[in-house]
Coordinates of C-alpha atoms in Angstrom, one line a residue:
X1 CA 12.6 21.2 0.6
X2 CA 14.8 24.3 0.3
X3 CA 15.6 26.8 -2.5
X4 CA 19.6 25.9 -0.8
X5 CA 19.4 22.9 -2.9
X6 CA 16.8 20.9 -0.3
X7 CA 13.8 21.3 -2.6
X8 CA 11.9 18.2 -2.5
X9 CA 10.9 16.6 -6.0
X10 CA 8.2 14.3 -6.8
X11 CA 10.4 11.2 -7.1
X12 CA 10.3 8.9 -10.4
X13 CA 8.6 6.1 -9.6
X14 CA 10.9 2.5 -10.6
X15 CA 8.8 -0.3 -12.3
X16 CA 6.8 -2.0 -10.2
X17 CA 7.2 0.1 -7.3
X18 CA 5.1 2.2 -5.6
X19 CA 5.1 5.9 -5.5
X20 CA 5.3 8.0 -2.5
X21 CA 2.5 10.7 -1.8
X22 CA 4.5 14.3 -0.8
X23 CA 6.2 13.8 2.5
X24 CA 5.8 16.7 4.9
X25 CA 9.1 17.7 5.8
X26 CA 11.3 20.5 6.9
X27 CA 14.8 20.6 7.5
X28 CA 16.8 21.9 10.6
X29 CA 18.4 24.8 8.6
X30 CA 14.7 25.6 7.0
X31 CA 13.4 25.7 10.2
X32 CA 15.5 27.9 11.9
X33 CA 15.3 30.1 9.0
X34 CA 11.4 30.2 9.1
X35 CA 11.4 31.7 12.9
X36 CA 13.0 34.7 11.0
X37 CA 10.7 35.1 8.3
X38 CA 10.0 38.4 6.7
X39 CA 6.9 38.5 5.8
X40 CA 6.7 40.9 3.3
X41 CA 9.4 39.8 1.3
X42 CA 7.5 36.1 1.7
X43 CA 4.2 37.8 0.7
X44 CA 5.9 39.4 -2.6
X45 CA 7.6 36.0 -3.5
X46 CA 4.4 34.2 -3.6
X47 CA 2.4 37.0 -5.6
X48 CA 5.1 36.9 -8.1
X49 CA 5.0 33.4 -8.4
X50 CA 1.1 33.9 -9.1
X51 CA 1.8 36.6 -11.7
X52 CA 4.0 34.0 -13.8
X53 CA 1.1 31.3 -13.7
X54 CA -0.9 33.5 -14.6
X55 CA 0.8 33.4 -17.7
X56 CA 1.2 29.7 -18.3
X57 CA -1.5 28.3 -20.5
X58 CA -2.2 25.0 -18.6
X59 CA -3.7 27.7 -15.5
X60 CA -6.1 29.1 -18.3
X61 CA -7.0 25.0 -19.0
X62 CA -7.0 24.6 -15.0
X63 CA -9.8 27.4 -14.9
X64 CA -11.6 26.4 -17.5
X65 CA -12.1 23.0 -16.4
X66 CA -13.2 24.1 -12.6
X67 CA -15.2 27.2 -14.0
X68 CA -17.1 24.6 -16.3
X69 CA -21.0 23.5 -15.4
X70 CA -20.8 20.0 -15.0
X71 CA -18.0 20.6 -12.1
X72 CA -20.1 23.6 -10.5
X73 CA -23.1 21.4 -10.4
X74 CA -21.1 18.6 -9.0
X75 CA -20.8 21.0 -5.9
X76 CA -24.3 22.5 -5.5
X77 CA -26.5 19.7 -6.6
X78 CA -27.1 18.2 -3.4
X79 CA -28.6 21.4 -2.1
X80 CA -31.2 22.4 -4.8
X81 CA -32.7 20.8 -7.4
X82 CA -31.6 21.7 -11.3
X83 CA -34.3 24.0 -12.9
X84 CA -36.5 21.8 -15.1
X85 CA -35.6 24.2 -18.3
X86 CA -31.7 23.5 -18.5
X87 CA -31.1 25.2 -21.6
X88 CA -31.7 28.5 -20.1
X89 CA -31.4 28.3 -16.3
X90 CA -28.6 26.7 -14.2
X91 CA -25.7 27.0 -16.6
X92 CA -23.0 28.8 -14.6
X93 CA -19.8 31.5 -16.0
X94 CA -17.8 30.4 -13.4
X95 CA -17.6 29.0 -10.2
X96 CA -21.0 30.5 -8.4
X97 CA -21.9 32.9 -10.6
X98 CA -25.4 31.8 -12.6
X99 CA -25.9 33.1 -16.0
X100 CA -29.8 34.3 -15.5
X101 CA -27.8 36.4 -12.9
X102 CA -28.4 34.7 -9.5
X103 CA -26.4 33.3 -7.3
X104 CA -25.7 29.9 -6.7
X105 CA -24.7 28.8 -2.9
X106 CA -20.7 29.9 -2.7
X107 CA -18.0 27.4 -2.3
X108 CA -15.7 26.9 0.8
X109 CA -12.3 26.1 0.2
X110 CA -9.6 23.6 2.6
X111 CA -6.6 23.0 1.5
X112 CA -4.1 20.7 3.6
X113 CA -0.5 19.4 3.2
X114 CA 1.1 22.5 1.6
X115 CA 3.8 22.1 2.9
X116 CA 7.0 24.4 3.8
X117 CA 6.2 27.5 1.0
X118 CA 8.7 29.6 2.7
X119 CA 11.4 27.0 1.7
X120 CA 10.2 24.7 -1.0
X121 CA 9.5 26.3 -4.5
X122 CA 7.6 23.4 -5.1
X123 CA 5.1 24.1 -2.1
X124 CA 4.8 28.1 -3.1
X125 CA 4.2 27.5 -6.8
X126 CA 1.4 25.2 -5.5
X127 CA 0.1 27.7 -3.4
X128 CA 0.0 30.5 -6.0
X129 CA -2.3 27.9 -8.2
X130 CA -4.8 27.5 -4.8
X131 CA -4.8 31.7 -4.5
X132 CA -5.1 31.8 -8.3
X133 CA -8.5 29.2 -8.4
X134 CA -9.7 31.2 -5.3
X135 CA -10.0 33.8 -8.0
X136 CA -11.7 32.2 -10.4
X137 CA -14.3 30.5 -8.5
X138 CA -15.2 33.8 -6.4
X139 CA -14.1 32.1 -3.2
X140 CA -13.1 34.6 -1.0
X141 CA -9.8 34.2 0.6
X142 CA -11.4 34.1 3.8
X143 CA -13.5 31.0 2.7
X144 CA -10.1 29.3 2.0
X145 CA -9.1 27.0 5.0
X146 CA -5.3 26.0 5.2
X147 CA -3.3 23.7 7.2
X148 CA -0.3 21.7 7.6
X149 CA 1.5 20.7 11.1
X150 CA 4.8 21.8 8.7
X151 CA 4.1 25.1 8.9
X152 CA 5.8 27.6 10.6
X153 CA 4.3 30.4 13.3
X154 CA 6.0 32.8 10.1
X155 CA 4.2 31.0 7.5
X156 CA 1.3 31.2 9.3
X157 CA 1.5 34.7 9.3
X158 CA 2.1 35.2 5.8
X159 CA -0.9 32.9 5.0
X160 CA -2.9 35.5 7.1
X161 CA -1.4 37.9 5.4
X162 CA -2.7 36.9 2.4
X163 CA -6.0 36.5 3.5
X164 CA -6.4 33.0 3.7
X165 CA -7.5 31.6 7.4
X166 CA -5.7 29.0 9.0
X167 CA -7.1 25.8 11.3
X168 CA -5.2 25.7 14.5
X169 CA -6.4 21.8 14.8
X170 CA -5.0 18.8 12.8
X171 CA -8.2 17.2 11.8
X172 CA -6.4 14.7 9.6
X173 CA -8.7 14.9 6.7
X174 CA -11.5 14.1 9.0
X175 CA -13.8 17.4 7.2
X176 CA -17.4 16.6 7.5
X177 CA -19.3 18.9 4.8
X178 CA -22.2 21.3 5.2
X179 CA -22.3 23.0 1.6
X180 CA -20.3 22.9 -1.5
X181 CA -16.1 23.1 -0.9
X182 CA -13.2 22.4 -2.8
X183 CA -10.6 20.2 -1.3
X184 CA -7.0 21.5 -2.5
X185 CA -4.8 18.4 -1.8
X186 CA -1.7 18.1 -3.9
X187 CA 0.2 15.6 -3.6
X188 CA -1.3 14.4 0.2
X189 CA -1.0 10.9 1.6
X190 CA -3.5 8.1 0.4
X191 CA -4.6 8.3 4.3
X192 CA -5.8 12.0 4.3
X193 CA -8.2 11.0 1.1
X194 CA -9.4 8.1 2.7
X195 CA -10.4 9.9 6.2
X196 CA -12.2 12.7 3.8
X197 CA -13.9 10.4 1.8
X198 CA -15.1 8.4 5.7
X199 CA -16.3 11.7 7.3
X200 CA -18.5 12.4 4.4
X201 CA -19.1 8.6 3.7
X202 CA -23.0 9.3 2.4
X203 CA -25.2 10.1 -0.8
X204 CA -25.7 13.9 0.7
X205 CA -21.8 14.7 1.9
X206 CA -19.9 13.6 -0.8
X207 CA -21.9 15.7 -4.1
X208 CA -20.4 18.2 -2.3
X209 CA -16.8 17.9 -2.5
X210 CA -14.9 19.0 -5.5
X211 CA -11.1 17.5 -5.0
X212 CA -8.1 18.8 -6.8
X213 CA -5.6 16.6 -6.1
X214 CA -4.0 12.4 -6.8
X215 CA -5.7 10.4 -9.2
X216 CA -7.8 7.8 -7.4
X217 CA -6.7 5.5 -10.4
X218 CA -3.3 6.3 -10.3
X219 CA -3.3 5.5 -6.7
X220 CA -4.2 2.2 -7.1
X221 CA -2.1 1.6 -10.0
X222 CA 0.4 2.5 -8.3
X223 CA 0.0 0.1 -5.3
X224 CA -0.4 -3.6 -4.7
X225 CA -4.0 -4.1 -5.3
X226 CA -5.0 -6.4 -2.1
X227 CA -3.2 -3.5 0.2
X228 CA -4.8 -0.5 -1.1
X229 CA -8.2 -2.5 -0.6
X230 CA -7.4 -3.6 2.8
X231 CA -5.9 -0.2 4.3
X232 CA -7.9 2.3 1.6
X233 CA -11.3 0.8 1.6
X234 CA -12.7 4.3 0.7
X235 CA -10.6 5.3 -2.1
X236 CA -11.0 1.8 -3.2
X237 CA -15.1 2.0 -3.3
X238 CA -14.7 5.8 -4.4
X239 CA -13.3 5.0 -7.7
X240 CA -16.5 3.3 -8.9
X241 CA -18.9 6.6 -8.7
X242 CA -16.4 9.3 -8.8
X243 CA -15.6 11.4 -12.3
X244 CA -12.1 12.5 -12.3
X245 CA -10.6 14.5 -15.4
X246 CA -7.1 14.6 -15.5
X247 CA -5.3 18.6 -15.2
X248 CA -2.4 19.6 -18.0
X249 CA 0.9 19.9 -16.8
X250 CA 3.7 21.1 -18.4
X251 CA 6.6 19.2 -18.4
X252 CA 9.3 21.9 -16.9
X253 CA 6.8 21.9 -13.8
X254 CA 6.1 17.8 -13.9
X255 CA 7.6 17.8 -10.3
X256 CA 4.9 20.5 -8.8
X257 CA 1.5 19.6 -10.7
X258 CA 2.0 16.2 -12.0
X259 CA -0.8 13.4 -11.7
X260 CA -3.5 15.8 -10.7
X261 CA -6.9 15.4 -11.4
X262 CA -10.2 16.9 -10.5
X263 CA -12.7 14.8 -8.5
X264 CA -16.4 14.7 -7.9
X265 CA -19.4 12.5 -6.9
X266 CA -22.5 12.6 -9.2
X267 CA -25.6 11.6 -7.2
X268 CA -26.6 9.5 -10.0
X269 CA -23.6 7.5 -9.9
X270 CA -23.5 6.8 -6.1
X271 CA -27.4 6.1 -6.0
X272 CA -26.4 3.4 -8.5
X273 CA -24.6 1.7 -5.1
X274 CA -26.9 -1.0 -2.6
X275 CA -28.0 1.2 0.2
X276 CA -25.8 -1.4 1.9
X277 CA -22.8 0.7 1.1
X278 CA -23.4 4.0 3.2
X279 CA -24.7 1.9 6.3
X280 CA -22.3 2.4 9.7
X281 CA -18.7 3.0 8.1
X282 CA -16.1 1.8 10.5
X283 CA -13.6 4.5 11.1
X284 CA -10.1 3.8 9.4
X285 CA -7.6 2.3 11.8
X286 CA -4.4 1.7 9.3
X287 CA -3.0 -0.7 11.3
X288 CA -1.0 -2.4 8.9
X289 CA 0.7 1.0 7.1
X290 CA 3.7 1.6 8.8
X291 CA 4.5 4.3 6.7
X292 CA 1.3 6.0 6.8
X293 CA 2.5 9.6 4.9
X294 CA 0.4 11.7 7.5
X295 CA 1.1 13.5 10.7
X296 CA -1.4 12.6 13.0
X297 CA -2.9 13.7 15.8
X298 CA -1.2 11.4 18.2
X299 CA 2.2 12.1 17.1
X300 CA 2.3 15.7 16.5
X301 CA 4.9 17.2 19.0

């Protein structure tokens, strides 16, 4: 996942197989190189990446989309009630920001799996598109929560450089939710979803996620149907009540952004589910997935 020629690539997926969720890896030469990081130079790199986004039209749709109501009050709705005249109250600019001039409760932001920036063009273009929808939901970069065991004591740095802060503990997706955040996860394993959706496993937690990342769909299109039930229960019962509206991508960066959607959980939709549902869910244990796509706690060295 290297500039040198090492830069991982979302891999074209043969018929009938299944395709692989972003591996986290870092070569021997990219690691040594990351212990020598300059900082500034890194910094620069990835603000001039955001600069040509910035340009692309398919950020302007990616804004749009995220800075629309019915994705806002996808994220707040659980915590207050919408105003009883809608045509006039509770529409939203952006991301926060109410039109009658209030505010609205701010967003969080975590973002995990980013991979080696440093080294992978891939994983910095990516990351330019997470500072660049910081901006345009308001979300201050402090609000933003980043991790990946991937990541170099140098990239750490640069991420604090840039404001962001970084979790020192590899909760494995296991995020339980106390007000509105978006979930940046491009290109994660299937596992990572599934523990997210677990931790906030109820009709209060998940209203409040917003997820950029794999189609739930294209997930299980993508696998053999009695597996992804048996080892992804959540995704599996997830696709029923979730909205998910497909990003653009263009095709010259098909590799960075492809099959990325944005997900959320309408309360009306998951109060259409038996109460049954939310009672007691067992913990994922992924005992049959050898090749399970995430570092885990375990097994980090």
């Amino acid at each position: 996942m290297s500039d040198t020629g090492e830069e991982w690539q979302v891999a074209r997926r043969r018929k009938g197989a299944a395709r692989k969720s972003k591996p986290i890896q870092v070569s021997s030469h990219s690691t040594c190189c990351q212990e020598q990081l300059d900082i500034g130079k890194t910094v620069k790199r990835i603000r001039d990446t955001v600069s040509e986004l910035r340009c692309e039209e398919f950020c302007q749709q990616w804004k749009g989309i995220l800075s629309s109501e019915q994705v806002f009050v996808a994220g707040s709705a659980a915590l207050s009630k919408p105003p009883e005249n809608r045509d006039t109250e509770g529409t939203t600019d952006q991301l926060g920001s109410r039109r009658d001039g209030r505010r609205c409760q701010q967003l969080e932001c975590v973002c995990y799996g980013l991979g080696s920036f440093s080294s992978c063009v891939s994983a910095r273009f990516q990351l330019a598109m997470l500072l660049l929808l910081l901006d345009a939901g308001q979300i201050p970069p402090r609000d933003c929560y980043v991790y990946d065991p991937m990541f170099s004591s140098g990239e750490r740095d640069v991420l604090r450089e840039l404001g962001l802060t970084v979790l020192t503990e590899n909760e494995e997706g296991k995020r339980l939710v106390t007000k509105p955040t978006l979930f940046y996860l491009m290109h994660c394993g299937k596992a990572l979803y599934n523990n997210l959706l677990w931790k906030n496993w109820s009709t209060q937690c998940l209203p409040l996620m917003i997820i950029i990342g794999n189609s739930f769909n294209g997930m299980m299109d993508r696998t053999i149907e009695r597996e992804f039930k048996r080892d992804y229960s959540y995704i599996t019962q997830a696709v029923s009540v979730c909205e998910e509206e497909q990003l653009p991508c263009p095709s010259r960066l098909i590799d960075i952004f492809s099959d990325t959607a944005v997900i959320t959980f309408p309360t009306s939709s998951l109060n259409k589910l038996p109460q049954s549902t939310w009672a007691e869910p067992p913990e994922p244990k992924y005992q049959h997935c050898p090749d399970l796509e995430i570092i885990q706690r375990e097994t980090q060295s």
